[in-house]
Tab-separated table of N, CA and C in Angstrom:
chain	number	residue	atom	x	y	z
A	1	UNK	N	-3.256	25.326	15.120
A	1	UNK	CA	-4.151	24.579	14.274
A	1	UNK	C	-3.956	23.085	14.530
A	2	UNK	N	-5.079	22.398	14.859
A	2	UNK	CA	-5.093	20.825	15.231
A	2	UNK	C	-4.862	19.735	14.093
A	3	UNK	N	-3.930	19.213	13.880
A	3	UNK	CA	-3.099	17.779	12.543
A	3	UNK	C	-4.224	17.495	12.412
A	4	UNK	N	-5.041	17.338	10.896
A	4	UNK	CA	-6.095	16.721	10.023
A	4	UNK	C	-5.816	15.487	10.840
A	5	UNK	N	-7.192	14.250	10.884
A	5	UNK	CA	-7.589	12.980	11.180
A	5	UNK	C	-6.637	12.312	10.284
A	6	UNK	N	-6.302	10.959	10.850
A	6	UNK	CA	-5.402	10.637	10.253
A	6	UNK	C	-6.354	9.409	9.068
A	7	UNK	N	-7.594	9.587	9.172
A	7	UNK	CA	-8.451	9.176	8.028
A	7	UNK	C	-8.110	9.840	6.627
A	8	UNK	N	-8.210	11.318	7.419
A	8	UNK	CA	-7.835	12.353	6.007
A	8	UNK	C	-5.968	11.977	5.925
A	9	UNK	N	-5.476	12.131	6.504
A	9	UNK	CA	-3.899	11.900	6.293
A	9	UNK	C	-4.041	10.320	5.784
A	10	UNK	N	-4.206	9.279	5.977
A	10	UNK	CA	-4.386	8.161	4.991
A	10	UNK	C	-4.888	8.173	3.783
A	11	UNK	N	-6.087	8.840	3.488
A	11	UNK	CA	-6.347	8.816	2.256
A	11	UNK	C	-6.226	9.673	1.281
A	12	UNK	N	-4.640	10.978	1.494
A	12	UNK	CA	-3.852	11.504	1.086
A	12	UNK	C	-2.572	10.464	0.591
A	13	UNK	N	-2.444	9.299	1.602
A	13	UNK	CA	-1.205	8.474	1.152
A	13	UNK	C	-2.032	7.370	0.021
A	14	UNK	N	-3.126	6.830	0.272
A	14	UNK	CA	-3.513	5.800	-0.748
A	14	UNK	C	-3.567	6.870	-1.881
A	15	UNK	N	-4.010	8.033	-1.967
A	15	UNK	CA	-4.125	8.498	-3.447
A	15	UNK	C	-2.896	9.015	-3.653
A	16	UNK	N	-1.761	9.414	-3.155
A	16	UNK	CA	-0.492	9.518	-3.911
A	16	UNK	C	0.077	8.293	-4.545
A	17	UNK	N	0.038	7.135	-3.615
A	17	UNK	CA	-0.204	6.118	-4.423
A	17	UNK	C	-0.428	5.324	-5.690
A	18	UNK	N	-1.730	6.084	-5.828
A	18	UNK	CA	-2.558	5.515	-6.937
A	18	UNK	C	-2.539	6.725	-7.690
A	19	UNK	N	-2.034	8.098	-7.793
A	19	UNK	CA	-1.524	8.414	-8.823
A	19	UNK	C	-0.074	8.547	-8.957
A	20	UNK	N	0.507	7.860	-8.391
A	20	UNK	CA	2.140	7.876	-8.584
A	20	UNK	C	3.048	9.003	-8.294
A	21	UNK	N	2.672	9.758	-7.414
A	21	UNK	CA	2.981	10.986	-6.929
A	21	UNK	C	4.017	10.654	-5.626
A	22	UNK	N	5.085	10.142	-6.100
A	22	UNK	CA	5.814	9.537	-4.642
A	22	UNK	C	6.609	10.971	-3.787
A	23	UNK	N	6.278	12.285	-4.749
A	23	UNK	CA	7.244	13.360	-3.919
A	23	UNK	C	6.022	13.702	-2.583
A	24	UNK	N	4.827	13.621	-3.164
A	24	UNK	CA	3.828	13.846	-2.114
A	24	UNK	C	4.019	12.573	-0.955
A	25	UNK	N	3.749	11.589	-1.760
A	25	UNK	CA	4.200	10.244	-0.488
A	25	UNK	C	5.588	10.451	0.191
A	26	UNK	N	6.207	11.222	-0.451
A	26	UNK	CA	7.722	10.969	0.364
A	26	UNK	C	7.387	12.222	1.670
A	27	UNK	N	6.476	13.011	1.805
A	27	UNK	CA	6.111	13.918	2.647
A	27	UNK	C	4.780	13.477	3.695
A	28	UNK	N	4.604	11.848	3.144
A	28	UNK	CA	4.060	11.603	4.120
A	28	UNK	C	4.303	10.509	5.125
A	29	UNK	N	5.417	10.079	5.203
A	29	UNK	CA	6.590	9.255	5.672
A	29	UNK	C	7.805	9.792	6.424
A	30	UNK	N	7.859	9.230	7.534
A	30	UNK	CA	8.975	8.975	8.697
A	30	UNK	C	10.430	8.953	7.500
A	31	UNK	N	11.511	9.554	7.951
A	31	UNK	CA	12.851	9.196	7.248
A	31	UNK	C	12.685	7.956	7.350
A	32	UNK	N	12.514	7.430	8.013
A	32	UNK	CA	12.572	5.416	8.156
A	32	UNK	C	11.221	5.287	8.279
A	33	UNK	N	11.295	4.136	7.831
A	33	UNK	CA	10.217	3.094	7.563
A	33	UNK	C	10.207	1.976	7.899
A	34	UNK	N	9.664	1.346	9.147
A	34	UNK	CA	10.053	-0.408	8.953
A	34	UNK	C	8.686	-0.903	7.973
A	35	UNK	N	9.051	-1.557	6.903
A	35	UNK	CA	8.043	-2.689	6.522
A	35	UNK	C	8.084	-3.830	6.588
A	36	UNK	N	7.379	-4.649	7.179
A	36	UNK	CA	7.122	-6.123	7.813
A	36	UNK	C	8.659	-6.608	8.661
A	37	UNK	N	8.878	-5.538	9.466
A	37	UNK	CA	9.958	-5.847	10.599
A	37	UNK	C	11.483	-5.472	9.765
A	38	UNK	N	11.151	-4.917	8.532
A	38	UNK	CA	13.010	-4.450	8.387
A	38	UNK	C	12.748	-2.824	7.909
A	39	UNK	N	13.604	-2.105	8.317
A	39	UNK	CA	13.338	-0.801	7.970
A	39	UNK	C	14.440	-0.705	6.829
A	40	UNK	N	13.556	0.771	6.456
A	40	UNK	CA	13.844	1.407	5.300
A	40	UNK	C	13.986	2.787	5.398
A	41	UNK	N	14.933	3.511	4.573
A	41	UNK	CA	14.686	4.700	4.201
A	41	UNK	C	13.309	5.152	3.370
A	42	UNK	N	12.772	6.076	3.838
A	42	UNK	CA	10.977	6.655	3.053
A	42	UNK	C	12.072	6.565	1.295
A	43	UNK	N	12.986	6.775	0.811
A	43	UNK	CA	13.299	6.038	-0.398
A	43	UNK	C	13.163	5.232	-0.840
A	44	UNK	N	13.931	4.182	-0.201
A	44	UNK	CA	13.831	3.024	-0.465
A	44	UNK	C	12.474	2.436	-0.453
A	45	UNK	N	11.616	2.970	0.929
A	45	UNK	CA	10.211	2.235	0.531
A	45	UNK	C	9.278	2.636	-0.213
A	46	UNK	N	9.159	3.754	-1.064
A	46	UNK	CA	8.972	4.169	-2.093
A	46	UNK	C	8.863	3.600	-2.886
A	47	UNK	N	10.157	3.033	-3.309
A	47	UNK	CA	10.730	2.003	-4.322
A	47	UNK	C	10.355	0.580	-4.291
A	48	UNK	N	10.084	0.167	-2.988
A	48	UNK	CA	9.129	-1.310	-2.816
A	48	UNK	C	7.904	-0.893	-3.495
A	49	UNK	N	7.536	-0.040	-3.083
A	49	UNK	CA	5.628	0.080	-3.832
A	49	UNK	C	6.097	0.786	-5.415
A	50	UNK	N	7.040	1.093	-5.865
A	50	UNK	CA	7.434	1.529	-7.341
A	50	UNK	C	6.991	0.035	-7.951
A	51	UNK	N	7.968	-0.700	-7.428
A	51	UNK	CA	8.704	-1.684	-8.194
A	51	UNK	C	7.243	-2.701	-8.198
A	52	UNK	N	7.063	-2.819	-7.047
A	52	UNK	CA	5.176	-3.736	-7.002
A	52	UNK	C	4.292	-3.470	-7.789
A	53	UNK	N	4.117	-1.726	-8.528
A	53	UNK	CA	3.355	-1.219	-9.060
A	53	UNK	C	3.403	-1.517	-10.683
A	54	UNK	N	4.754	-1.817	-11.345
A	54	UNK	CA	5.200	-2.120	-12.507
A	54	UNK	C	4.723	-2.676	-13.639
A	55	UNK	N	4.440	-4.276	-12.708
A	55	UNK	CA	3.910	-5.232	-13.637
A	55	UNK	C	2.585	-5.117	-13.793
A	56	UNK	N	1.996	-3.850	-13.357
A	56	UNK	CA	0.212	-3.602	-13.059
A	56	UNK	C	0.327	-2.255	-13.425
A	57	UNK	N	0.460	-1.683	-14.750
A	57	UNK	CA	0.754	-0.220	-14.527
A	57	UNK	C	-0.604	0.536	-13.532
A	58	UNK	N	-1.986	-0.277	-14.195
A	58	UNK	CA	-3.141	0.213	-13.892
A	58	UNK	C	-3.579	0.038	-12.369
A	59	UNK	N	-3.012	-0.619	-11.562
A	59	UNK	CA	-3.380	-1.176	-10.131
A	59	UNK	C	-3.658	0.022	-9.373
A	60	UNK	N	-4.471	-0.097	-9.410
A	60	UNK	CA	-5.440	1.117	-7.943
A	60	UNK	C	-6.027	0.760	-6.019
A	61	UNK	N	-5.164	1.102	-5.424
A	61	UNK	CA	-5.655	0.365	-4.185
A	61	UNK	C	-7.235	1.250	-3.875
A	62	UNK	N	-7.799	0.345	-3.056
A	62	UNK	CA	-9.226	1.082	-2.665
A	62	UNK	C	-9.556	1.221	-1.242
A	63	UNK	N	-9.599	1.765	-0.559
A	63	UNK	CA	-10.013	0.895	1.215
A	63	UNK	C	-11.216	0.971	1.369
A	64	UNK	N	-11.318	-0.529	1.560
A	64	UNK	CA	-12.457	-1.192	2.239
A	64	UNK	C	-13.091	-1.105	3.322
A	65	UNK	N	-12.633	-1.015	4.150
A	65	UNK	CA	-12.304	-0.860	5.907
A	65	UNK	C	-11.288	-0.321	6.288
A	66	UNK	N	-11.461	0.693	7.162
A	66	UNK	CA	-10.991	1.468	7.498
A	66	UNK	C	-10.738	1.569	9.542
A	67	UNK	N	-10.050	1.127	10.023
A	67	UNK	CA	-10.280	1.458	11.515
A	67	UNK	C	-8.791	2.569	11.549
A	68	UNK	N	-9.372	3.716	12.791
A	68	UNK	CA	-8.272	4.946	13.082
A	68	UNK	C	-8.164	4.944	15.024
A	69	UNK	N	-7.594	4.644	15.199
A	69	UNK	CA	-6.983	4.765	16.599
A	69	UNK	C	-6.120	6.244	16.670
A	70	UNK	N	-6.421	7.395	17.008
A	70	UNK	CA	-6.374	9.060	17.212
A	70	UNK	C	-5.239	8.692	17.947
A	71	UNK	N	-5.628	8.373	19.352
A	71	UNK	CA	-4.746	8.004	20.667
A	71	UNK	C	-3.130	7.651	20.204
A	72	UNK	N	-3.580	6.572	19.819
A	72	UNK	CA	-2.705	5.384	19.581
A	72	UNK	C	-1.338	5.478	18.516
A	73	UNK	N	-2.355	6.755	17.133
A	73	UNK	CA	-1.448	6.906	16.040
A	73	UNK	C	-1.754	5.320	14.817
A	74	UNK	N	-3.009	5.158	15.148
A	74	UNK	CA	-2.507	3.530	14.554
A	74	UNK	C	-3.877	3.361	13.730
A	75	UNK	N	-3.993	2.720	11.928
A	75	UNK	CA	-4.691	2.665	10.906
A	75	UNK	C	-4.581	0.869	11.048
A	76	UNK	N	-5.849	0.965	10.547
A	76	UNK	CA	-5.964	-0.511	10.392
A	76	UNK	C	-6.528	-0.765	9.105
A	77	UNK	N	-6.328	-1.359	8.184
A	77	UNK	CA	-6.979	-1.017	6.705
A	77	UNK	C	-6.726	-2.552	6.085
A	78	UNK	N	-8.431	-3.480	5.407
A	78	UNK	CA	-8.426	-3.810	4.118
A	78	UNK	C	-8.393	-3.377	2.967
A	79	UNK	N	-7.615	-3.235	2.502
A	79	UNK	CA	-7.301	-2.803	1.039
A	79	UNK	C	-7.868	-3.900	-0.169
A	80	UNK	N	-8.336	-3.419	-1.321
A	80	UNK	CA	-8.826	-4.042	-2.570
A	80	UNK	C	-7.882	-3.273	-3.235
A	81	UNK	N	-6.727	-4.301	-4.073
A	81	UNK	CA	-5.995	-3.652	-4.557
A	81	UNK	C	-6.352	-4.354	-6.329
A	82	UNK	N	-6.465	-3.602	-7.300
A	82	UNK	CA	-7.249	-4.130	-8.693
A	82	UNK	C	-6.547	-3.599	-9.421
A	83	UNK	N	-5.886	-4.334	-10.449
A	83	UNK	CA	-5.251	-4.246	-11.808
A	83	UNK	C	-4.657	-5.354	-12.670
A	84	UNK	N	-4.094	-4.916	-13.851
A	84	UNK	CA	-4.161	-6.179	-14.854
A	84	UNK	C	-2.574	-6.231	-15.143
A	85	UNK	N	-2.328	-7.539	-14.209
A	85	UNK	CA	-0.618	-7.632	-14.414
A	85	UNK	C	-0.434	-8.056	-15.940
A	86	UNK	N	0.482	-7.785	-16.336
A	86	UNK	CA	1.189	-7.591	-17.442
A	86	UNK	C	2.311	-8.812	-17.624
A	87	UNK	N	2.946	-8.837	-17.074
A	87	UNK	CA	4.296	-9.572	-16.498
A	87	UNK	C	4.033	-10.601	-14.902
A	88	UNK	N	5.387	-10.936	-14.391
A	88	UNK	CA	5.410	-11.332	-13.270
A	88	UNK	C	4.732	-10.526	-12.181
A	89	UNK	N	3.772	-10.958	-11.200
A	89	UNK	CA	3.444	-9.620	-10.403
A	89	UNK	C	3.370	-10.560	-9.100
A	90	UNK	N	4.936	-9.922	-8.004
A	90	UNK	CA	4.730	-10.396	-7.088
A	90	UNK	C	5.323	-11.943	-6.726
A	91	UNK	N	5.996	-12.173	-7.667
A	91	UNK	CA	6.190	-13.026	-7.924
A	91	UNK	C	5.218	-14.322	-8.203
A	92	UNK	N	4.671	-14.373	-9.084
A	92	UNK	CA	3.481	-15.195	-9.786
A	92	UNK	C	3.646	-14.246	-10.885
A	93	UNK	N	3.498	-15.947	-12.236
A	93	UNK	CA	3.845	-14.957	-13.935
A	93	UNK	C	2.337	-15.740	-14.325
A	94	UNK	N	1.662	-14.615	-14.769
A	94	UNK	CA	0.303	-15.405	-15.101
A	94	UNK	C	0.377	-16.085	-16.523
A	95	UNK	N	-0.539	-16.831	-16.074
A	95	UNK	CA	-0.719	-17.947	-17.356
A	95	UNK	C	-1.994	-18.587	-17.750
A	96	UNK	N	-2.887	-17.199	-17.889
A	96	UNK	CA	-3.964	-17.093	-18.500
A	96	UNK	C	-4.241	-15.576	-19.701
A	97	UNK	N	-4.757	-15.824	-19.760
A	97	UNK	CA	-5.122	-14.156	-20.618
A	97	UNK	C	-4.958	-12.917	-20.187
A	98	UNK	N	-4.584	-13.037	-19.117
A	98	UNK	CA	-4.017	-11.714	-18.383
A	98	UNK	C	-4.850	-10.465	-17.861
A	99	UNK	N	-6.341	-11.104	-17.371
A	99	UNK	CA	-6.656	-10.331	-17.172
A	99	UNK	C	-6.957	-9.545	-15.940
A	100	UNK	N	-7.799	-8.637	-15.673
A	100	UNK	CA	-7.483	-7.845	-14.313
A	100	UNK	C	-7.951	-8.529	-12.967
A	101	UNK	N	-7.157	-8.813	-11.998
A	101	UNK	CA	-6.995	-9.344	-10.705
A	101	UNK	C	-7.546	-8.456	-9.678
A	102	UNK	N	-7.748	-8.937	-8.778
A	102	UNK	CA	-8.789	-8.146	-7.575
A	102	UNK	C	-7.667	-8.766	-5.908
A	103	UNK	N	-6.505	-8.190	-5.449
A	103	UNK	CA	-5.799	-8.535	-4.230
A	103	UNK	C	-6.707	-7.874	-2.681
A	104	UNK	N	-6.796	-9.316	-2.044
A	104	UNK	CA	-7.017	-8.658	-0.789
A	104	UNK	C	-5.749	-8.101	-0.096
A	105	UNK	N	-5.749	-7.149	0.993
A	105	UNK	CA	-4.305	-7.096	1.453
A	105	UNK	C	-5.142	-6.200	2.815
A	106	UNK	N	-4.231	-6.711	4.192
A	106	UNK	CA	-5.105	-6.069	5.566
A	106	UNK	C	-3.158	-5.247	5.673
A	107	UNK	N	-3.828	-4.216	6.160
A	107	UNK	CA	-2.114	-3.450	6.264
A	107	UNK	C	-2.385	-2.558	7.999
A	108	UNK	N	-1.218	-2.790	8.383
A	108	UNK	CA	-1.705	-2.026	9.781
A	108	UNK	C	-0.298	-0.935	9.717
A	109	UNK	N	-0.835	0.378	10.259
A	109	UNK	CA	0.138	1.292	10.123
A	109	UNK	C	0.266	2.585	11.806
A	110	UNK	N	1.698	2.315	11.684
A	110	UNK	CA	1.810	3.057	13.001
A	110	UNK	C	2.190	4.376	12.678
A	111	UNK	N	1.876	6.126	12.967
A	111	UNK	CA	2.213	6.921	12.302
A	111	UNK	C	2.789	7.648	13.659
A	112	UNK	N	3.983	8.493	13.418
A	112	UNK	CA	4.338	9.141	14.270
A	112	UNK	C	4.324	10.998	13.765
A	113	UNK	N	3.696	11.371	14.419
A	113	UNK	CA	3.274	12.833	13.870
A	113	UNK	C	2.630	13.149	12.811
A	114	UNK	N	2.084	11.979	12.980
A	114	UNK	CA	0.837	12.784	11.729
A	114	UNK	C	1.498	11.768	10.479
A	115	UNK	N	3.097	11.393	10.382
A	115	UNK	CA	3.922	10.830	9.418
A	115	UNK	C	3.539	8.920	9.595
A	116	UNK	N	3.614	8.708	8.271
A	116	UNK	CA	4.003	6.928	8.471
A	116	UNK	C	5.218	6.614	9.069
A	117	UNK	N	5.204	5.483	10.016
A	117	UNK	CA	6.334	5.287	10.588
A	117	UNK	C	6.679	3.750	10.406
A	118	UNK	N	5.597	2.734	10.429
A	118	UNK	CA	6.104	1.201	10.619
A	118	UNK	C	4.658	0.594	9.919
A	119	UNK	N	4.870	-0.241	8.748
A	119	UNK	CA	3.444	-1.105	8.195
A	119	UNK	C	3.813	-2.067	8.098
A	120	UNK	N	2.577	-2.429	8.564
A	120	UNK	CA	2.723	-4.375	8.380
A	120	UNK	C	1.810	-4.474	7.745
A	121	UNK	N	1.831	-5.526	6.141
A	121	UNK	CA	1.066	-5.693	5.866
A	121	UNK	C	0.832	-7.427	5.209
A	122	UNK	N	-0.200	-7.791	5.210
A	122	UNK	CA	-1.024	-9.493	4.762
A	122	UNK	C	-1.275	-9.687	3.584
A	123	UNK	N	-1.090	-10.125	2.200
A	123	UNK	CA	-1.440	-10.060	1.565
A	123	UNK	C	-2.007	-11.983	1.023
A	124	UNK	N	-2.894	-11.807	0.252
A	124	UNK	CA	-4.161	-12.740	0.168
A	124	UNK	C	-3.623	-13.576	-1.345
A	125	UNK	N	-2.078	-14.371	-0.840
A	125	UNK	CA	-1.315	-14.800	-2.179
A	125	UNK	C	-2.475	-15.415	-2.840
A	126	UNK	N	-2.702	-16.941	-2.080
A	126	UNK	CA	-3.503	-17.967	-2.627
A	126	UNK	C	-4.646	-16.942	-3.830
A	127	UNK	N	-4.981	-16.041	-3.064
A	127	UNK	CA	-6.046	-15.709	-4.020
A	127	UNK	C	-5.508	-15.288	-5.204
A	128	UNK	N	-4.268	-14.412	-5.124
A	128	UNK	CA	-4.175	-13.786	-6.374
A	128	UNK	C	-3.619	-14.965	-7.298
A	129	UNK	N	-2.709	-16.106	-6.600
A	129	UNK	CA	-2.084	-17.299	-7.189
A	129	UNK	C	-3.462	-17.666	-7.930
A	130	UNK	N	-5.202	-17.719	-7.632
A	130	UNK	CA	-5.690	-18.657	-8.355
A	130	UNK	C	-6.680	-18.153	-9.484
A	131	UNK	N	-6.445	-16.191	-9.116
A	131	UNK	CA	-6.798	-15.474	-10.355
A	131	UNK	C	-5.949	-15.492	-11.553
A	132	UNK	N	-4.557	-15.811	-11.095
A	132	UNK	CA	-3.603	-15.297	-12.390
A	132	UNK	C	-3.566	-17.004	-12.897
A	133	UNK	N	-4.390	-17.790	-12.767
A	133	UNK	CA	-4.227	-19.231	-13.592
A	133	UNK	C	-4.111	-19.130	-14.645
């Protein structure tokens, strides 16, 4: 039987994600993980997107754009990531009424067997710095 597109295998990981289902995400991850050039145990990086998720209980990523390289193993994705920080998020403590924020973020992901293996991802501070005023 031929490994699902890794369109469908990505948008198995954004929705474990976004319902907080990290035993499913932990099955869709490499034992290691590098994120933005330092690796991790699929634990530990778990726990980066736990801990990011916190101050936003409600934050839902969405993809925007989508590019899949089959060959290559390799996702290319804008993400719209939307929710209403609470607290510090990201380091920025808002200091307005607190209401719900809209993050760009471009994430590129290398998968080895079908598994996540290495993401890099961009995220669009200035913007969220001039929503949370």
């Amino acid at each position: 039987m031929a490994a699902p597109p890794l369109s469908e295998i990505y948008a198995g990981y954004i929705q474990a994600i976004n319902e907080r289902d990290w035993g499913v995400l932990e099955t869709m991850l490499q034992p290691q993980v590098t994120w933005n050039h330092t690796p991790y145990t699929a634990e530990e990086y778990i726990g980066l997107i736990t801990r990011a998720t916190i101050p936003a209980p409600d934050i839902k990523f969405h993809v925007d754009w989508l590019l899949v390289d089959e060959a290559a193993q390799r996702v290319a994705a804008r993400l719209l990531i939307r929710g209403t920080p609470r607290d510090e998020f990201l380091g920025i403590k808002p200091k307005g009424t607190g209401g719900e924020v809209e993050i760009v973020e471009h994430a590129f992901y290398a998968f080895v067997e079908g598994r996540v293996a290495e993401v890099r991802t961009v995220i669009d501070m200035d913007g969220l710095r001039e929503q949370m005023r």
